XYZ file of N, CA and C in Angstrom:
570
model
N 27.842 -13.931 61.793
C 27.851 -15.241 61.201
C 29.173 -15.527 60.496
N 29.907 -14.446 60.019
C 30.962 -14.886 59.559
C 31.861 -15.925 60.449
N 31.433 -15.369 61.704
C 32.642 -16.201 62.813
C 32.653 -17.919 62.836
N 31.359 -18.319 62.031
C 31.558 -19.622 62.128
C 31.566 -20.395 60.737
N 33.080 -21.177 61.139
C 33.604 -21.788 60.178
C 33.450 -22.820 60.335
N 33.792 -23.451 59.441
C 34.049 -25.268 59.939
C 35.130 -25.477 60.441
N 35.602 -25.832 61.517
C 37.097 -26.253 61.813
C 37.262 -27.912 62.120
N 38.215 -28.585 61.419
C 38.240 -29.941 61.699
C 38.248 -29.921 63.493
N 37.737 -31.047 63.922
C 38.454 -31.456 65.752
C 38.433 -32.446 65.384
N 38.799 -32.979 64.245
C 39.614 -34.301 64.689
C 41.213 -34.166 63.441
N 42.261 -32.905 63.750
C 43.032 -32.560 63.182
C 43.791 -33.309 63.799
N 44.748 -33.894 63.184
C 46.132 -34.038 64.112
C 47.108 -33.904 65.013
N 47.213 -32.581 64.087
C 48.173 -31.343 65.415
C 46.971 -30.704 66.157
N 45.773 -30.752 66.309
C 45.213 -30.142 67.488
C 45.573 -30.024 68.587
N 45.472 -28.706 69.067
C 46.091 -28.123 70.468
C 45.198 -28.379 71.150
N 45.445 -29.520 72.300
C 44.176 -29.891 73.073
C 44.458 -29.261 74.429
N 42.999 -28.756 74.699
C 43.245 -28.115 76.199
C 44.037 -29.010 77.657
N 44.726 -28.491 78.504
C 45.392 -28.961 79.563
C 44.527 -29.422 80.177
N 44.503 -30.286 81.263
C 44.043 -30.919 82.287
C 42.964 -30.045 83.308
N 43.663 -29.018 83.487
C 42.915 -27.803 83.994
C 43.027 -26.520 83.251
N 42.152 -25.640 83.285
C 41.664 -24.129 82.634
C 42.911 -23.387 82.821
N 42.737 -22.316 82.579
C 43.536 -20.869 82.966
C 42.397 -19.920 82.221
N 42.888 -18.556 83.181
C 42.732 -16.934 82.495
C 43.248 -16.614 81.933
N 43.364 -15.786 80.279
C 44.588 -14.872 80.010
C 43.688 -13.696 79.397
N 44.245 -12.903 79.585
C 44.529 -11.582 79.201
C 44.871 -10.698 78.433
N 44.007 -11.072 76.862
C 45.038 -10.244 75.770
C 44.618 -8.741 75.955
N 46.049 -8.094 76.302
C 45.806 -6.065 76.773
C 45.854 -5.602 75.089
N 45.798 -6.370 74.246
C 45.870 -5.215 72.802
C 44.641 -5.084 72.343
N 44.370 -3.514 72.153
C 43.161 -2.591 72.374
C 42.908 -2.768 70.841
N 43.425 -3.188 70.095
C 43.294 -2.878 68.755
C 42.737 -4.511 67.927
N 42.849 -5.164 69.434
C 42.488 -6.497 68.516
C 41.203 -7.071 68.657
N 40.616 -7.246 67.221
C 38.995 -7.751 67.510
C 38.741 -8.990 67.828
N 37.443 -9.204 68.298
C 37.077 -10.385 68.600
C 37.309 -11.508 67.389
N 36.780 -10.799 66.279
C 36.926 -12.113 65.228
C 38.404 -12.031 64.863
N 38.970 -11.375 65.218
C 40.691 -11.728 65.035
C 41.257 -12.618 66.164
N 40.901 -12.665 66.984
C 41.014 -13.802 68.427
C 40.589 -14.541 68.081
N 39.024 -14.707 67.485
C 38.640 -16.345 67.505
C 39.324 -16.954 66.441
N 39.489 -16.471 65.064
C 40.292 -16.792 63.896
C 41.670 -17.463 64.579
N 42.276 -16.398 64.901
C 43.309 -17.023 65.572
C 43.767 -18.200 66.449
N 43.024 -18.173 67.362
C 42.647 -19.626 68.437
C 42.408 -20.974 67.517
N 41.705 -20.337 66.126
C 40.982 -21.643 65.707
C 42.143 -22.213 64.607
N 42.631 -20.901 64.139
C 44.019 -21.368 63.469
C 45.252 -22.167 64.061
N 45.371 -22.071 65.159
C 46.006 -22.805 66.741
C 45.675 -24.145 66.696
N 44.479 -24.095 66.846
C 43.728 -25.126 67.777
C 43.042 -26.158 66.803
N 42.693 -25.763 65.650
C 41.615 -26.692 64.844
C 40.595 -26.536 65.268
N 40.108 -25.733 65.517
C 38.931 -26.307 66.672
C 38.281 -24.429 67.161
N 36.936 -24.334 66.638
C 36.219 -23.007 66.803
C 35.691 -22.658 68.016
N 36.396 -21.783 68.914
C 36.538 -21.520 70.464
C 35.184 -21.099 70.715
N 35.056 -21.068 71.812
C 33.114 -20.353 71.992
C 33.740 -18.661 72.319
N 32.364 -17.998 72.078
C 32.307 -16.359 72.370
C 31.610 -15.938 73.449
N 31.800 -15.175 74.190
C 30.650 -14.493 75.023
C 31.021 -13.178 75.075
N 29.562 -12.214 73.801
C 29.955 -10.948 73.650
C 28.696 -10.726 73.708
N 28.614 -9.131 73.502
C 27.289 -8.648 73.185
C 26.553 -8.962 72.798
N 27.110 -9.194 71.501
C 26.440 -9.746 70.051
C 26.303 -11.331 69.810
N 25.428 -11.658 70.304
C 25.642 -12.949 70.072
C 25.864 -13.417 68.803
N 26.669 -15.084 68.294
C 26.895 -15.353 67.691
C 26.277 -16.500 67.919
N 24.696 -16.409 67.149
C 23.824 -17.421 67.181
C 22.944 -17.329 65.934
N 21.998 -17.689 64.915
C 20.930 -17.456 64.147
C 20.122 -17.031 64.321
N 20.392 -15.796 63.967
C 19.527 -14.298 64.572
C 17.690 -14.381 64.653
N 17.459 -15.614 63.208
C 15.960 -15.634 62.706
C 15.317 -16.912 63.673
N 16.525 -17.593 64.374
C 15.735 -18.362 65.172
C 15.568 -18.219 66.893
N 14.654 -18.818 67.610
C 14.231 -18.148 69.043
C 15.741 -18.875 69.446
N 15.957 -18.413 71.217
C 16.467 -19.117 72.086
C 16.820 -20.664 72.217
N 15.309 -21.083 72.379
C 15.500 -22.718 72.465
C 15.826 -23.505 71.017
N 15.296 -22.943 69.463
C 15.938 -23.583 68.561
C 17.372 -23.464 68.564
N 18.084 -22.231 68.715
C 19.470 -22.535 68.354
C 20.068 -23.088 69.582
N 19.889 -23.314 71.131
C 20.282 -24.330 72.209
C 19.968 -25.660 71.115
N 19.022 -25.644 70.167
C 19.145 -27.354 69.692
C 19.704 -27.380 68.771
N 20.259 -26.361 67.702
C 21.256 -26.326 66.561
C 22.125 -26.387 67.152
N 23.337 -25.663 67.945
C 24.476 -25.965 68.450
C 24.249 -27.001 69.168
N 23.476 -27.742 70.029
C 23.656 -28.740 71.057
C 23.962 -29.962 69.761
N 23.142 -30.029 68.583
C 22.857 -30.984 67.389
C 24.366 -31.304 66.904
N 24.980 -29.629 66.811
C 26.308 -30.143 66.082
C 27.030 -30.226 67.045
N 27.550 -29.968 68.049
C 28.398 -30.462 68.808
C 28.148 -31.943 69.204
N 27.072 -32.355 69.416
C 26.540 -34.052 70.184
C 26.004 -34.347 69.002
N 26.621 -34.829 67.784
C 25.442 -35.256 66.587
C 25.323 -36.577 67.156
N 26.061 -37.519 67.425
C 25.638 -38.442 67.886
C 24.623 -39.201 68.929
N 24.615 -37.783 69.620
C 23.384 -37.890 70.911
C 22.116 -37.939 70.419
N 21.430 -38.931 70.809
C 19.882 -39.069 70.226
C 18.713 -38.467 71.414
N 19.132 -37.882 72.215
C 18.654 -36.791 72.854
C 18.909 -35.767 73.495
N 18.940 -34.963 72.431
C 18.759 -33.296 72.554
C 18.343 -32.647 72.895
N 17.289 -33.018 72.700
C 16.423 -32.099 74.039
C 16.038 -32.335 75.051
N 16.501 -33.130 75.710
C 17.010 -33.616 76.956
C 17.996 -32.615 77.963
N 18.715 -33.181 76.413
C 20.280 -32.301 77.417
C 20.215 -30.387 77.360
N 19.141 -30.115 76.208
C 19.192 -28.564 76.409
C 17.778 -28.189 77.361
N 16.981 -29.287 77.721
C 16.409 -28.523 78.853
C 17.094 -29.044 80.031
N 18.003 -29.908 80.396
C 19.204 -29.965 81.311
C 19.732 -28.910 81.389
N 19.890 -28.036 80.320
C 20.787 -26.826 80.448
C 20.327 -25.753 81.018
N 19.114 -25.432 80.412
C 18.924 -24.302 80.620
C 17.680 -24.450 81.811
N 17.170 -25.458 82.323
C 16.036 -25.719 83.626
C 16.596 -24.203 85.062
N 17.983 -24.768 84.708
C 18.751 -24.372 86.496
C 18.548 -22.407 86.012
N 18.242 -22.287 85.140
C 18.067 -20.379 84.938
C 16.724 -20.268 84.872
N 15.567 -20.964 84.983
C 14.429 -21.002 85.006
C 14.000 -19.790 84.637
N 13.983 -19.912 83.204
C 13.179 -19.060 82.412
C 12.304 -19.088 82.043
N 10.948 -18.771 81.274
C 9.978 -18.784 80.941
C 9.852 -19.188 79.606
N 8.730 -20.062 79.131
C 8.657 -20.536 77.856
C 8.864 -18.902 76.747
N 8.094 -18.348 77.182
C 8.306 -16.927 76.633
C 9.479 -16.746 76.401
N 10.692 -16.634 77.244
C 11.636 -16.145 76.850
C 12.481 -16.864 76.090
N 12.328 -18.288 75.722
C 12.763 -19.534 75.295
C 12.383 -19.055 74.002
N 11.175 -18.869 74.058
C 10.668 -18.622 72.438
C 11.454 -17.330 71.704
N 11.811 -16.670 72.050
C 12.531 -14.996 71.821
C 13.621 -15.486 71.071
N 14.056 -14.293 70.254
C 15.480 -14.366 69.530
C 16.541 -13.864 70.823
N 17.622 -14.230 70.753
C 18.845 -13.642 71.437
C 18.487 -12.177 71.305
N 18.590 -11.132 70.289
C 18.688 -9.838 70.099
C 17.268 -9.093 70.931
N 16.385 -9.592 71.187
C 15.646 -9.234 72.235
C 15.620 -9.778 73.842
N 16.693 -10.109 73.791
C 16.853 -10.097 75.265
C 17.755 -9.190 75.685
N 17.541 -9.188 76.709
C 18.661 -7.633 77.637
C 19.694 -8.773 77.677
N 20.701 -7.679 77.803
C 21.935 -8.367 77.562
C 23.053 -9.127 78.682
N 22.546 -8.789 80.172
C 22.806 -9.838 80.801
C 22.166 -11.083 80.760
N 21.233 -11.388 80.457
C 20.182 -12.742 79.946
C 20.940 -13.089 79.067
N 21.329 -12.576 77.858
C 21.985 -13.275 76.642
C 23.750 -13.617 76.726
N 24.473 -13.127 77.252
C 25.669 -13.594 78.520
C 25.334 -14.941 78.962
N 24.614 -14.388 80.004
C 24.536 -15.944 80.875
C 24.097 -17.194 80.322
N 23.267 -17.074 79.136
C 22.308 -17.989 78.246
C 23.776 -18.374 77.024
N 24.608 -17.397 76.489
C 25.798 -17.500 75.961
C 27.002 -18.567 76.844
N 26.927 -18.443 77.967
C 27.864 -18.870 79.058
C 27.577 -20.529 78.735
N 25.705 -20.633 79.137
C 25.208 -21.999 79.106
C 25.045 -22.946 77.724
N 25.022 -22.004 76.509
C 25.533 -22.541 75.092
C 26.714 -23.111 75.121
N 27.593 -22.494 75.766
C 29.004 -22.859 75.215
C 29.308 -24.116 76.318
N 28.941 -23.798 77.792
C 29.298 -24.880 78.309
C 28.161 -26.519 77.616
N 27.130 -26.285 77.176
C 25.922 -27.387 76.492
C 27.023 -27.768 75.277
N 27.590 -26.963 74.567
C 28.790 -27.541 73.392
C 30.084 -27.929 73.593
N 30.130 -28.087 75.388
C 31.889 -28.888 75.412
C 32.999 -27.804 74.574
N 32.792 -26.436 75.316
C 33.974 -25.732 74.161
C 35.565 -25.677 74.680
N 36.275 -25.800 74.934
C 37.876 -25.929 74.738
C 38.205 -24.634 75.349
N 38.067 -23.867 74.644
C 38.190 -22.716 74.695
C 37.163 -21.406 74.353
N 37.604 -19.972 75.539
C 36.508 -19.245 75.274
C 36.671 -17.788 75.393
N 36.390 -16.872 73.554
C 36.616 -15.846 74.098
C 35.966 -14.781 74.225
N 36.169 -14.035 75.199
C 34.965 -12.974 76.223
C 35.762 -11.601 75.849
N 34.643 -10.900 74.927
C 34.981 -9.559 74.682
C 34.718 -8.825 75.545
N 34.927 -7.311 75.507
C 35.590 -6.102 75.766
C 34.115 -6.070 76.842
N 33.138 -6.241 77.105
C 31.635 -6.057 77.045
C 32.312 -6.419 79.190
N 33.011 -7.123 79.379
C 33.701 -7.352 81.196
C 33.741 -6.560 81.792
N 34.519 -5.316 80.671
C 35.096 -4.062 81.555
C 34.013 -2.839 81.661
N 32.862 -3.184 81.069
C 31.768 -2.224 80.769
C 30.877 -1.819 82.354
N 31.035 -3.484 82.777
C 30.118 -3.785 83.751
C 30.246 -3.116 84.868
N 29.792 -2.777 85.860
C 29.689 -2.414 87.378
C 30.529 -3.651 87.882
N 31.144 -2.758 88.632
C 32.483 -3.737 89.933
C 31.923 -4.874 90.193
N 30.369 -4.782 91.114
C 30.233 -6.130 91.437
C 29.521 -7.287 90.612
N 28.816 -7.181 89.643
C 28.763 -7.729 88.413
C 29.722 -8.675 87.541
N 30.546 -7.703 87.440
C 32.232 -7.793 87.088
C 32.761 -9.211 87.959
N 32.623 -8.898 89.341
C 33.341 -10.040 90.563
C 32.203 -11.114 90.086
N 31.469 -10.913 89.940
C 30.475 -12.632 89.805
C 30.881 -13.239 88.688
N 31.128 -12.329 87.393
C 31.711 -13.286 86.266
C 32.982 -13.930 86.579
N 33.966 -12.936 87.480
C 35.081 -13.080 87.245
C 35.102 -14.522 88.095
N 34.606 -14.481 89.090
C 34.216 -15.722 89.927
C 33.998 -17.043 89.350
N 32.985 -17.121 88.095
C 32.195 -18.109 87.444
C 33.772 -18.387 86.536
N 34.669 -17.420 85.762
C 35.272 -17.895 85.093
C 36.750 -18.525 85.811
N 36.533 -17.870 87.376
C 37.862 -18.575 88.295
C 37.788 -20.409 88.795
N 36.392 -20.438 88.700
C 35.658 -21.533 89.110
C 36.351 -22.643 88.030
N 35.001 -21.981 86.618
C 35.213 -22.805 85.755
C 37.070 -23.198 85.292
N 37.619 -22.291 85.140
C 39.161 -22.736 85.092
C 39.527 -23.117 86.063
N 39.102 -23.515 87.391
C 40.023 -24.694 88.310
C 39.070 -26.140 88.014
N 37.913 -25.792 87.775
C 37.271 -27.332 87.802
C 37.275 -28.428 86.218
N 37.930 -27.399 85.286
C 37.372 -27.822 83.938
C 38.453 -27.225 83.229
N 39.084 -28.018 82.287
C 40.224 -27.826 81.288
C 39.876 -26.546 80.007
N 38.666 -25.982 80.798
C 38.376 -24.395 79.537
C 39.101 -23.781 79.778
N 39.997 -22.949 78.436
C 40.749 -21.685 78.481
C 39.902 -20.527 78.144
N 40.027 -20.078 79.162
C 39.338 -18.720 78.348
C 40.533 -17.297 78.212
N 39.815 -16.453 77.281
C 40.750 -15.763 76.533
C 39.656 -14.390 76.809
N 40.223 -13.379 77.496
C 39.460 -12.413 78.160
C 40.506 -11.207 77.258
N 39.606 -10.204 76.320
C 39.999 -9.066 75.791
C 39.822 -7.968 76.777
N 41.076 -7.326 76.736
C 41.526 -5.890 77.378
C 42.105 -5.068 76.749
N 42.561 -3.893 77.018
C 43.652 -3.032 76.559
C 44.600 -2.967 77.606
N 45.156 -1.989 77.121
C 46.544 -1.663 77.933
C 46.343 -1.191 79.556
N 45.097 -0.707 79.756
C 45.142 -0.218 80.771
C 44.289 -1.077 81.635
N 43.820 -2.070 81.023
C 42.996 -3.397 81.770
C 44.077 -4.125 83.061
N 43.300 -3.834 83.717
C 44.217 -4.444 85.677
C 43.207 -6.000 85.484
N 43.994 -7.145 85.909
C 43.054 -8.270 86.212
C 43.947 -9.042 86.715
N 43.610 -8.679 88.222
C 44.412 -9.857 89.223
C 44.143 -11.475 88.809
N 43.043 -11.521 88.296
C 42.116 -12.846 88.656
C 42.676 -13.361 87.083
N 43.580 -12.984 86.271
C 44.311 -13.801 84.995
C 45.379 -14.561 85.487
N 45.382 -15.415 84.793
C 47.141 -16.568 85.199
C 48.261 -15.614 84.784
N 47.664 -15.191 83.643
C 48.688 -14.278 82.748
C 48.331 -13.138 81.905
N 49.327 -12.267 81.813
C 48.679 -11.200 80.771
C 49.177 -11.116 79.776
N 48.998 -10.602 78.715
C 49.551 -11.296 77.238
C 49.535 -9.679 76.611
N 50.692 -9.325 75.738
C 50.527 -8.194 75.170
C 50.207 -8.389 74.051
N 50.411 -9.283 73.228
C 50.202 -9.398 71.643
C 49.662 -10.685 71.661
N 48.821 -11.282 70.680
C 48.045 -12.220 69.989
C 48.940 -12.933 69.900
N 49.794 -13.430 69.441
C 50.863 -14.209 68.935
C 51.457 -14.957 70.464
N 51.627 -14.251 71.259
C 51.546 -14.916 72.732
C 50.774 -16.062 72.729
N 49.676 -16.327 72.311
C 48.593 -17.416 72.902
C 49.790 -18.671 72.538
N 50.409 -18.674 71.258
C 50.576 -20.090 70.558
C 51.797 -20.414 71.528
N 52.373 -19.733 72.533
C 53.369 -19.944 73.586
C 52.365 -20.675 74.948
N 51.844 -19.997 75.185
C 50.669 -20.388 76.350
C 50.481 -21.733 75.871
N 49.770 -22.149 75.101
C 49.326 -23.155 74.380
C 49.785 -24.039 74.382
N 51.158 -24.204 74.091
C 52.309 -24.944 73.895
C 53.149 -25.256 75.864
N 52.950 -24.578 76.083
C 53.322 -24.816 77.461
C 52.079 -25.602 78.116
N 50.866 -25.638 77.720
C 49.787 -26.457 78.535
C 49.550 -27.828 78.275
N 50.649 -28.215 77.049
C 50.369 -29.271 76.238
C 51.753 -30.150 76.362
């Protein structure tokens, strides 16, 4: 919970995403997730989405309440919400059961993909995907990597994929050795 702050999006200097997505690649093994998102949001104005283990959702509430807390604050203006989060989540056809569940009891490819469909239900800018990529089995691995090659040609999301040094990823625009790289990337998309 610490990870979520308030960040203005309607800052001035906001770094607004390019026209189309990209991959990048930060290889430093030493850098955490909440030091990436901090960072991005210090960039950007604007609090990037996550897709990690751990979700970063309200642990005490099920599945489908927090799809309507984040859907609420991102669309406050939308006067139907639950509309658009059973729009979201219909096409994974899950079970009321599992709707009802907290994130932390679901297996953790369910809470990924259900993470994937949060962030795309909140219009996020940007998105960053911890260490949890390189864990996976090869072909596992190719289906995300797929979903996130997709989503960066069809849709102006950056996503921001953690590695170390010894992380290989054909499927990045770029590979980045240090954190401080992004605000170059950034600046070139803009």
């Amino acid at each position: 919970m610490t990870m979520l702050r308030n960040y203005s999006t309607h800052h001035s200097s906001r770094i607004r995403p390019p026209h189309t997505g990209g991959i990048y690649l930060l290889k430093d093994a030493a850098l955490s997730i909440e030091q990436t998102v901090n960072y991005v949001a210090s960039l950007t104005h604007h609090f990037p989405g996550t897709l990690q283990k751990n979700a970063v959702v309200v642990p005490y509430l099920t599945v489908r309440e927090n799809f309507y807390l984040f859907a609420s604050k991102a669309h406050p203006k939308h006067r139907k919400i639950d509309l658009m989060v059973e729009d979201a989540v219909t096409p994974l056809d899950l079970s009321e059961d599992t709707l009802d569940q907290s994130f932390d009891s679901l297996p953790p490819a369910l809470s990924l993909r259900l993470q994937w469909v949060l962030n795309q239900l909140c219009d996020r800018d940007f998105l960053v995907i911890d260490r949890w990529l390189w864990e996976l089995p090869k072909e596992e691995r190719q289906d995300w990597v797929q979903l996130f090659r997709t989503s960066a040609k069809e849709t102006p999301l950056i996503l921001i994929v953690l590695g170390d040094e010894s992380a290989a990823a054909p499927f990045a625009d770029k590979e980045l050795d240090a954190l401080e790289e992004l605000s170059t990337v950034f600046n070139q998309k803009n």
